[in-house]
Amino acid sequence: MADTVRRIAHIDMDAFFASVELLRYPQLRGQPVVIGGRGYDPEQRADGSYVFKRLRDYVGRGVITTATYEARAFGVGSAMGMMKAAKLAPDAILLPANFDSYRHYSRLFKQAVASIAPDIEDRGIDEIFVDLTHVDGDTQTIGARIKQAVQDATGLTCSVGITPNKLLSKICSDLDKPNGLTVLGFDDIPTRIWPLGVRKVNGIGPKATEKLASLGIETVGQLAQADQGLLQDYFGAHYAAWLTRVAQGIDDREISTSRESKSMSRETTFERDLHARQDRATLSGILTTLCERLADDLKRKDYVSRTISIKLRYDDFQIVSRNVTLPQAVAEPAAILQAARECLKRVPLQRKLRLLGVRASTLEPPGAMASAQQPVQGDLFA
């Protein structure tokens, strides 16, 4: 089988945005730091020292972009509402996001990897897949070379998983964070992958995890041994077949090195189902963050978009999407957000939501793009 000879790496920068900020503010190393919001820049004293804002100072509807591992120890995490996070870690340092700096270090880290292995699939500002199949050398040694090259180029650490396919490598890059290197083959699946919780598999969200737990399936190994008919009864034939394949570590996807993007998207599955009215502020913050990240992807790839879409998955797993084609191509966060809200006005919102996504398509290089209107952020479903 072709998978047995492949060597696919997933490289994930460790707490990337926060780590970039620590290069600028090394005095914050070892402290809980949260990145997100706007207008909370540190104040510089006459002697050159800084006075940093604290998470308890935050007022608004924003969500966390990322956090240091010290902040995560308090239960704070990406896409969490800032006001909620302030209750968990009120003394955490609060810094605004600086996407220009993140893009700079993203380019450096990808260039460093490309100098060793040029077959790269770009998955975002802080992660890539790399095909190492035809790179000379021992797998462990190549992984160590990549990590050292990234650190030399950026001053930052990354975690690397190297396996026969993308599915397993994505899991493995997260097993020994931060600064980890995990190498495994198909023979290692029973001992290294099967003991993991099913939530470790990319594509199994909180709701599916809850449903599987109700069936007595909590680990990947238990999923691998589950009755196919039982899974079909609860998840449908397509998703059940996928669950069975991933539990066995099967993934035939190739590395996509094409530079031409037909579309770009950002989406997130919620830790709990959210309601359009009761959780409006939380949803608004999440949507704003998704649009900001999508705008950053467009800018990094040097595209503008004429079609913006939203994707919703309800608590019953039904998916609905809407799109709007704009008279002028956009790439700014506020313009994407405004278009996404126009789409939301055409979506029924009686059921709770478990996933929200934003997509940009009809991509083109930036030309004579008119200045986009900059709306004031309001309610998500205004």
mmCIF file of N, CA and C in Angstrom, residues 249-342:
data_model
loop_
_atom_site.group_PDB
_atom_site.id
_atom_site.type_symbol
_atom_site.label_atom_id
_atom_site.label_comp_id
_atom_site.label_asym_id
_atom_site.label_seq_id
_atom_site.Cartn_x
_atom_site.Cartn_y
_atom_site.Cartn_z
ATOM 1 N N GLY A 249 -6.606 4.580 11.467
ATOM 2 C CA GLY A 249 -5.459 5.349 10.989
ATOM 3 C C GLY A 249 -5.357 5.428 9.489
ATOM 4 N N ILE A 250 -6.477 5.262 8.802
ATOM 5 C CA ILE A 250 -6.482 5.259 7.329
ATOM 6 C C ILE A 250 -6.776 6.663 6.806
ATOM 7 N N ASP A 251 -5.914 7.155 5.937
ATOM 8 C CA ASP A 251 -6.093 8.473 5.325
ATOM 9 C C ASP A 251 -5.275 8.509 4.037
ATOM 10 N N ASP A 252 -5.940 8.543 2.901
ATOM 11 C CA ASP A 252 -5.259 8.494 1.600
ATOM 12 C C ASP A 252 -5.028 9.868 0.976
ATOM 13 N N ARG A 253 -5.321 10.926 1.685
ATOM 14 C CA ARG A 253 -5.184 12.265 1.105
ATOM 15 C C ARG A 253 -3.725 12.573 0.755
ATOM 16 N N GLU A 254 -3.545 13.223 -0.372
ATOM 17 C CA GLU A 254 -2.214 13.634 -0.802
ATOM 18 C C GLU A 254 -1.900 15.037 -0.286
ATOM 19 N N ILE A 255 -0.628 15.364 -0.265
ATOM 20 C CA ILE A 255 -0.215 16.725 0.029
ATOM 21 C C ILE A 255 -0.583 17.610 -1.156
ATOM 22 N N SER A 256 -1.259 18.715 -0.899
ATOM 23 C CA SER A 256 -1.662 19.640 -1.948
ATOM 24 C C SER A 256 -0.719 20.837 -1.943
ATOM 25 N N THR A 257 0.135 20.890 -2.951
ATOM 26 C CA THR A 257 1.133 21.962 -3.011
ATOM 27 C C THR A 257 0.735 23.076 -3.958
ATOM 28 N N SER A 258 -0.472 23.014 -4.518
ATOM 29 C CA SER A 258 -0.914 24.032 -5.474
ATOM 30 C C SER A 258 -0.972 25.398 -4.815
ATOM 31 N N ARG A 259 -0.471 26.379 -5.489
ATOM 32 C CA ARG A 259 -0.519 27.744 -4.990
ATOM 33 C C ARG A 259 -1.820 28.446 -5.346
ATOM 34 N N GLU A 260 -2.597 27.835 -6.249
ATOM 35 C CA GLU A 260 -3.839 28.468 -6.670
ATOM 36 C C GLU A 260 -4.980 28.041 -5.754
ATOM 37 N N SER A 261 -5.552 28.964 -5.043
ATOM 38 C CA SER A 261 -6.640 28.666 -4.120
ATOM 39 C C SER A 261 -7.971 29.032 -4.770
ATOM 40 N N LYS A 262 -8.916 28.103 -4.716
ATOM 41 C CA LYS A 262 -10.244 28.385 -5.225
ATOM 42 C C LYS A 262 -11.105 29.049 -4.156
ATOM 43 N N SER A 263 -10.801 28.741 -2.910
ATOM 44 C CA SER A 263 -11.537 29.355 -1.805
ATOM 45 C C SER A 263 -10.713 29.227 -0.539
ATOM 46 N N MET A 264 -11.071 30.009 0.453
ATOM 47 C CA MET A 264 -10.454 29.933 1.774
ATOM 48 C C MET A 264 -11.569 30.015 2.802
ATOM 49 N N SER A 265 -11.389 29.312 3.913
ATOM 50 C CA SER A 265 -12.438 29.330 4.921
ATOM 51 C C SER A 265 -11.853 29.204 6.315
ATOM 52 N N ARG A 266 -12.610 29.636 7.265
ATOM 53 C CA ARG A 266 -12.316 29.479 8.685
ATOM 54 C C ARG A 266 -13.597 29.041 9.375
ATOM 55 N N GLU A 267 -13.510 28.044 10.231
ATOM 56 C CA GLU A 267 -14.692 27.609 10.954
ATOM 57 C C GLU A 267 -14.281 27.074 12.317
ATOM 58 N N THR A 268 -15.240 26.986 13.215
ATOM 59 C CA THR A 268 -14.969 26.452 14.546
ATOM 60 C C THR A 268 -16.181 25.700 15.049
ATOM 61 N N THR A 269 -15.925 24.575 15.721
ATOM 62 C CA THR A 269 -16.971 23.803 16.386
ATOM 63 C C THR A 269 -16.977 24.203 17.860
ATOM 64 N N PHE A 270 -18.139 24.534 18.393
ATOM 65 C CA PHE A 270 -18.240 25.046 19.749
ATOM 66 C C PHE A 270 -18.108 23.917 20.772
ATOM 67 N N GLU A 271 -17.619 24.270 21.954
ATOM 68 C CA GLU A 271 -17.540 23.302 23.044
ATOM 69 C C GLU A 271 -18.929 22.905 23.532
ATOM 70 N N ARG A 272 -19.886 23.808 23.386
ATOM 71 C CA ARG A 272 -21.286 23.507 23.707
ATOM 72 C C ARG A 272 -22.151 24.163 22.649
ATOM 73 N N ASP A 273 -23.355 23.649 22.459
ATOM 74 C CA ASP A 273 -24.264 24.244 21.489
ATOM 75 C C ASP A 273 -24.674 25.644 21.939
ATOM 76 N N LEU A 274 -24.698 26.565 20.990
ATOM 77 C CA LEU A 274 -24.997 27.963 21.303
ATOM 78 C C LEU A 274 -26.312 28.379 20.655
ATOM 79 N N HIS A 275 -27.015 29.247 21.334
ATOM 80 C CA HIS A 275 -28.310 29.731 20.847
ATOM 81 C C HIS A 275 -28.158 31.152 20.310
ATOM 82 N N ALA A 276 -28.866 31.415 19.212
ATOM 83 C CA ALA A 276 -28.721 32.707 18.535
ATOM 84 C C ALA A 276 -29.067 33.882 19.441
ATOM 85 N N ARG A 277 -29.979 33.703 20.367
ATOM 86 C CA ARG A 277 -30.384 34.820 21.237
ATOM 87 C C ARG A 277 -29.623 34.804 22.565
ATOM 88 N N GLN A 278 -29.713 33.688 23.295
ATOM 89 C CA GLN A 278 -29.080 33.647 24.609
ATOM 90 C C GLN A 278 -27.562 33.815 24.546
ATOM 91 N N ASP A 279 -26.948 33.340 23.460
ATOM 92 C CA ASP A 279 -25.487 33.392 23.334
ATOM 93 C C ASP A 279 -25.046 34.363 22.247
ATOM 94 N N ARG A 280 -25.836 35.390 22.025
ATOM 95 C CA ARG A 280 -25.566 36.318 20.927
ATOM 96 C C ARG A 280 -24.199 36.979 21.047
ATOM 97 N N ALA A 281 -23.839 37.413 22.257
ATOM 98 C CA ALA A 281 -22.558 38.106 22.421
ATOM 99 C C ALA A 281 -21.393 37.171 22.123
ATOM 100 N N THR A 282 -21.482 35.929 22.601
ATOM 101 C CA THR A 282 -20.418 34.959 22.338
ATOM 102 C C THR A 282 -20.298 34.672 20.849
ATOM 103 N N LEU A 283 -21.427 34.445 20.184
ATOM 104 C CA LEU A 283 -21.413 34.181 18.752
ATOM 105 C C LEU A 283 -20.871 35.367 17.958
ATOM 106 N N SER A 284 -21.216 36.561 18.390
ATOM 107 C CA SER A 284 -20.731 37.756 17.712
ATOM 108 C C SER A 284 -19.212 37.838 17.765
ATOM 109 N N GLY A 285 -18.667 37.556 18.954
ATOM 110 C CA GLY A 285 -17.213 37.582 19.097
ATOM 111 C C GLY A 285 -16.533 36.519 18.258
ATOM 112 N N ILE A 286 -17.123 35.325 18.217
ATOM 113 C CA ILE A 286 -16.554 34.233 17.422
ATOM 114 C C ILE A 286 -16.575 34.580 15.943
ATOM 115 N N LEU A 287 -17.700 35.114 15.459
ATOM 116 C CA LEU A 287 -17.797 35.479 14.051
ATOM 117 C C LEU A 287 -16.771 36.546 13.690
ATOM 118 N N THR A 288 -16.611 37.535 14.552
ATOM 119 C CA THR A 288 -15.634 38.594 14.304
ATOM 120 C C THR A 288 -14.229 38.023 14.188
ATOM 121 N N THR A 289 -13.885 37.108 15.095
ATOM 122 C CA THR A 289 -12.556 36.496 15.063
ATOM 123 C C THR A 289 -12.357 35.666 13.805
ATOM 124 N N LEU A 290 -13.368 34.893 13.403
ATOM 125 C CA LEU A 290 -13.264 34.105 12.174
ATOM 126 C C LEU A 290 -13.021 34.999 10.964
ATOM 127 N N CYS A 291 -13.735 36.122 10.909
ATOM 128 C CA CYS A 291 -13.559 37.051 9.782
ATOM 129 C C CYS A 291 -12.173 37.673 9.795
ATOM 130 N N GLU A 292 -11.649 37.964 10.978
ATOM 131 C CA GLU A 292 -10.302 38.517 11.077
ATOM 132 C C GLU A 292 -9.267 37.510 10.594
ATOM 133 N N ARG A 293 -9.434 36.238 10.996
ATOM 134 C CA ARG A 293 -8.488 35.207 10.574
ATOM 135 C C ARG A 293 -8.581 34.950 9.070
ATOM 136 N N LEU A 294 -9.793 34.964 8.535
ATOM 137 C CA LEU A 294 -9.978 34.772 7.099
ATOM 138 C C LEU A 294 -9.354 35.929 6.318
ATOM 139 N N ALA A 295 -9.540 37.145 6.815
ATOM 140 C CA ALA A 295 -8.929 38.310 6.166
ATOM 141 C C ALA A 295 -7.409 38.196 6.169
ATOM 142 N N ASP A 296 -6.861 37.682 7.263
ATOM 143 C CA ASP A 296 -5.415 37.492 7.333
ATOM 144 C C ASP A 296 -4.952 36.450 6.317
ATOM 145 N N ASP A 297 -5.725 35.359 6.166
ATOM 146 C CA ASP A 297 -5.387 34.350 5.158
ATOM 147 C C ASP A 297 -5.378 34.951 3.765
ATOM 148 N N LEU A 298 -6.387 35.761 3.454
ATOM 149 C CA LEU A 298 -6.458 36.390 2.138
ATOM 150 C C LEU A 298 -5.259 37.302 1.894
ATOM 151 N N LYS A 299 -4.922 38.082 2.896
ATOM 152 C CA LYS A 299 -3.803 39.009 2.746
ATOM 153 C C LYS A 299 -2.486 38.256 2.579
ATOM 154 N N ARG A 300 -2.328 37.180 3.351
ATOM 155 C CA ARG A 300 -1.104 36.400 3.287
ATOM 156 C C ARG A 300 -0.928 35.731 1.926
ATOM 157 N N LYS A 301 -2.050 35.305 1.319
ATOM 158 C CA LYS A 301 -2.010 34.650 0.011
ATOM 159 C C LYS A 301 -2.153 35.653 -1.136
ATOM 160 N N ASP A 302 -2.350 36.938 -0.781
ATOM 161 C CA ASP A 302 -2.472 38.017 -1.773
ATOM 162 C C ASP A 302 -3.688 37.812 -2.676
ATOM 163 N N TYR A 303 -4.862 37.669 -2.028
ATOM 164 C CA TYR A 303 -6.128 37.543 -2.739
ATOM 165 C C TYR A 303 -7.154 38.513 -2.173
ATOM 166 N N VAL A 304 -8.138 38.799 -3.013
ATOM 167 C CA VAL A 304 -9.372 39.441 -2.558
ATOM 168 C C VAL A 304 -10.525 38.541 -3.011
ATOM 169 N N SER A 305 -11.689 38.724 -2.408
ATOM 170 C CA SER A 305 -12.806 37.816 -2.662
ATOM 171 C C SER A 305 -14.062 38.587 -3.053
ATOM 172 N N ARG A 306 -14.794 38.012 -4.009
ATOM 173 C CA ARG A 306 -16.060 38.607 -4.424
ATOM 174 C C ARG A 306 -17.273 37.885 -3.835
ATOM 175 N N THR A 307 -17.059 36.700 -3.267
ATOM 176 C CA THR A 307 -18.167 35.932 -2.704
ATOM 177 C C THR A 307 -17.840 35.502 -1.281
ATOM 178 N N ILE A 308 -18.673 35.907 -0.345
ATOM 179 C CA ILE A 308 -18.520 35.535 1.062
ATOM 180 C C ILE A 308 -19.682 34.625 1.451
ATOM 181 N N SER A 309 -19.369 33.528 2.130
ATOM 182 C CA SER A 309 -20.383 32.557 2.533
ATOM 183 C C SER A 309 -20.295 32.309 4.035
ATOM 184 N N ILE A 310 -21.403 31.894 4.609
ATOM 185 C CA ILE A 310 -21.407 31.409 5.986
ATOM 186 C C ILE A 310 -21.907 29.972 5.981
ATOM 187 N N LYS A 311 -21.437 29.229 6.963
ATOM 188 C CA LYS A 311 -21.827 27.826 7.128
ATOM 189 C C LYS A 311 -22.238 27.620 8.580
ATOM 190 N N LEU A 312 -23.386 27.002 8.786
ATOM 191 C CA LEU A 312 -23.868 26.690 10.130
ATOM 192 C C LEU A 312 -24.161 25.201 10.217
ATOM 193 N N ARG A 313 -23.814 24.606 11.349
ATOM 194 C CA ARG A 313 -24.260 23.247 11.631
ATOM 195 C C ARG A 313 -25.110 23.296 12.896
ATOM 196 N N TYR A 314 -26.345 22.817 12.776
ATOM 197 C CA TYR A 314 -27.265 22.837 13.912
ATOM 198 C C TYR A 314 -26.975 21.680 14.865
ATOM 199 N N ASP A 315 -27.671 21.697 15.998
ATOM 200 C CA ASP A 315 -27.456 20.655 17.004
ATOM 201 C C ASP A 315 -27.919 19.280 16.533
ATOM 202 N N ASP A 316 -28.703 19.216 15.455
ATOM 203 C CA ASP A 316 -29.102 17.925 14.893
ATOM 204 C C ASP A 316 -28.205 17.516 13.722
ATOM 205 N N PHE A 317 -27.041 18.198 13.557
ATOM 206 C CA PHE A 317 -26.026 17.922 12.544
ATOM 207 C C PHE A 317 -26.433 18.372 11.144
ATOM 208 N N GLN A 318 -27.596 18.979 10.987
ATOM 209 C CA GLN A 318 -27.965 19.535 9.681
ATOM 210 C C GLN A 318 -27.067 20.734 9.382
ATOM 211 N N ILE A 319 -26.637 20.837 8.120
ATOM 212 C CA ILE A 319 -25.757 21.929 7.697
ATOM 213 C C ILE A 319 -26.515 22.844 6.745
ATOM 214 N N VAL A 320 -26.357 24.146 6.931
ATOM 215 C CA VAL A 320 -26.955 25.117 6.033
ATOM 216 C C VAL A 320 -25.904 26.168 5.698
ATOM 217 N N SER A 321 -25.933 26.663 4.472
ATOM 218 C CA SER A 321 -24.986 27.711 4.076
ATOM 219 C C SER A 321 -25.710 28.752 3.236
ATOM 220 N N ARG A 322 -25.184 29.958 3.279
ATOM 221 C CA ARG A 322 -25.691 31.056 2.469
ATOM 222 C C ARG A 322 -24.492 31.855 1.962
ATOM 223 N N ASN A 323 -24.640 32.501 0.806
ATOM 224 C CA ASN A 323 -23.536 33.310 0.297
ATOM 225 C C ASN A 323 -24.061 34.596 -0.305
ATOM 226 N N VAL A 324 -23.173 35.544 -0.446
ATOM 227 C CA VAL A 324 -23.495 36.808 -1.090
ATOM 228 C C VAL A 324 -22.344 37.172 -2.020
ATOM 229 N N THR A 325 -22.682 37.562 -3.257
ATOM 230 C CA THR A 325 -21.686 38.028 -4.213
ATOM 231 C C THR A 325 -21.670 39.548 -4.183
ATOM 232 N N LEU A 326 -20.481 40.097 -3.988
ATOM 233 C CA LEU A 326 -20.328 41.533 -3.755
ATOM 234 C C LEU A 326 -20.002 42.272 -5.051
ATOM 235 N N PRO A 327 -20.397 43.530 -5.156
ATOM 236 C CA PRO A 327 -20.084 44.305 -6.365
ATOM 237 C C PRO A 327 -18.597 44.589 -6.513
ATOM 238 N N GLN A 328 -17.888 44.626 -5.370
ATOM 239 C CA GLN A 328 -16.442 44.837 -5.402
ATOM 240 C C GLN A 328 -15.779 43.809 -4.496
ATOM 241 N N ALA A 329 -14.625 43.296 -4.916
ATOM 242 C CA ALA A 329 -13.912 42.300 -4.126
ATOM 243 C C ALA A 329 -13.409 42.916 -2.818
ATOM 244 N N VAL A 330 -13.389 42.107 -1.767
ATOM 245 C CA VAL A 330 -13.010 42.587 -0.437
ATOM 246 C C VAL A 330 -11.934 41.684 0.153
ATOM 247 N N ALA A 331 -11.239 42.229 1.142
ATOM 248 C CA ALA A 331 -10.260 41.449 1.892
ATOM 249 C C ALA A 331 -10.129 41.941 3.322
ATOM 250 N N GLU A 332 -10.780 43.047 3.648
ATOM 251 C CA GLU A 332 -10.676 43.611 4.988
ATOM 252 C C GLU A 332 -11.628 42.906 5.944
ATOM 253 N N PRO A 333 -11.228 42.744 7.212
ATOM 254 C CA PRO A 333 -12.079 42.043 8.185
ATOM 255 C C PRO A 333 -13.483 42.634 8.302
ATOM 256 N N ALA A 334 -13.585 43.964 8.356
ATOM 257 C CA ALA A 334 -14.891 44.601 8.544
ATOM 258 C C ALA A 334 -15.812 44.344 7.355
ATOM 259 N N ALA A 335 -15.261 44.350 6.136
ATOM 260 C CA ALA A 335 -16.075 44.100 4.951
ATOM 261 C C ALA A 335 -16.545 42.654 4.893
ATOM 262 N N ILE A 336 -15.657 41.727 5.268
ATOM 263 C CA ILE A 336 -16.045 40.313 5.317
ATOM 264 C C ILE A 336 -17.117 40.097 6.380
ATOM 265 N N LEU A 337 -16.941 40.736 7.530
ATOM 266 C CA LEU A 337 -17.929 40.615 8.617
ATOM 267 C C LEU A 337 -19.289 41.145 8.181
ATOM 268 N N GLN A 338 -19.291 42.275 7.509
ATOM 269 C CA GLN A 338 -20.552 42.855 7.046
ATOM 270 C C GLN A 338 -21.250 41.909 6.061
ATOM 271 N N ALA A 339 -20.485 41.307 5.149
ATOM 272 C CA ALA A 339 -21.069 40.374 4.189
ATOM 273 C C ALA A 339 -21.585 39.117 4.879
ATOM 274 N N ALA A 340 -20.836 38.631 5.871
ATOM 275 C CA ALA A 340 -21.269 37.433 6.604
ATOM 276 C C ALA A 340 -22.582 37.684 7.322
ATOM 277 N N ARG A 341 -22.748 38.874 7.876
ATOM 278 C CA ARG A 341 -24.002 39.195 8.573
ATOM 279 C C ARG A 341 -25.166 39.284 7.595
ATOM 280 N N GLU A 342 -24.896 39.749 6.376
ATOM 281 C CA GLU A 342 -25.950 39.761 5.374
ATOM 282 C C GLU A 342 -26.415 38.335 5.071
#
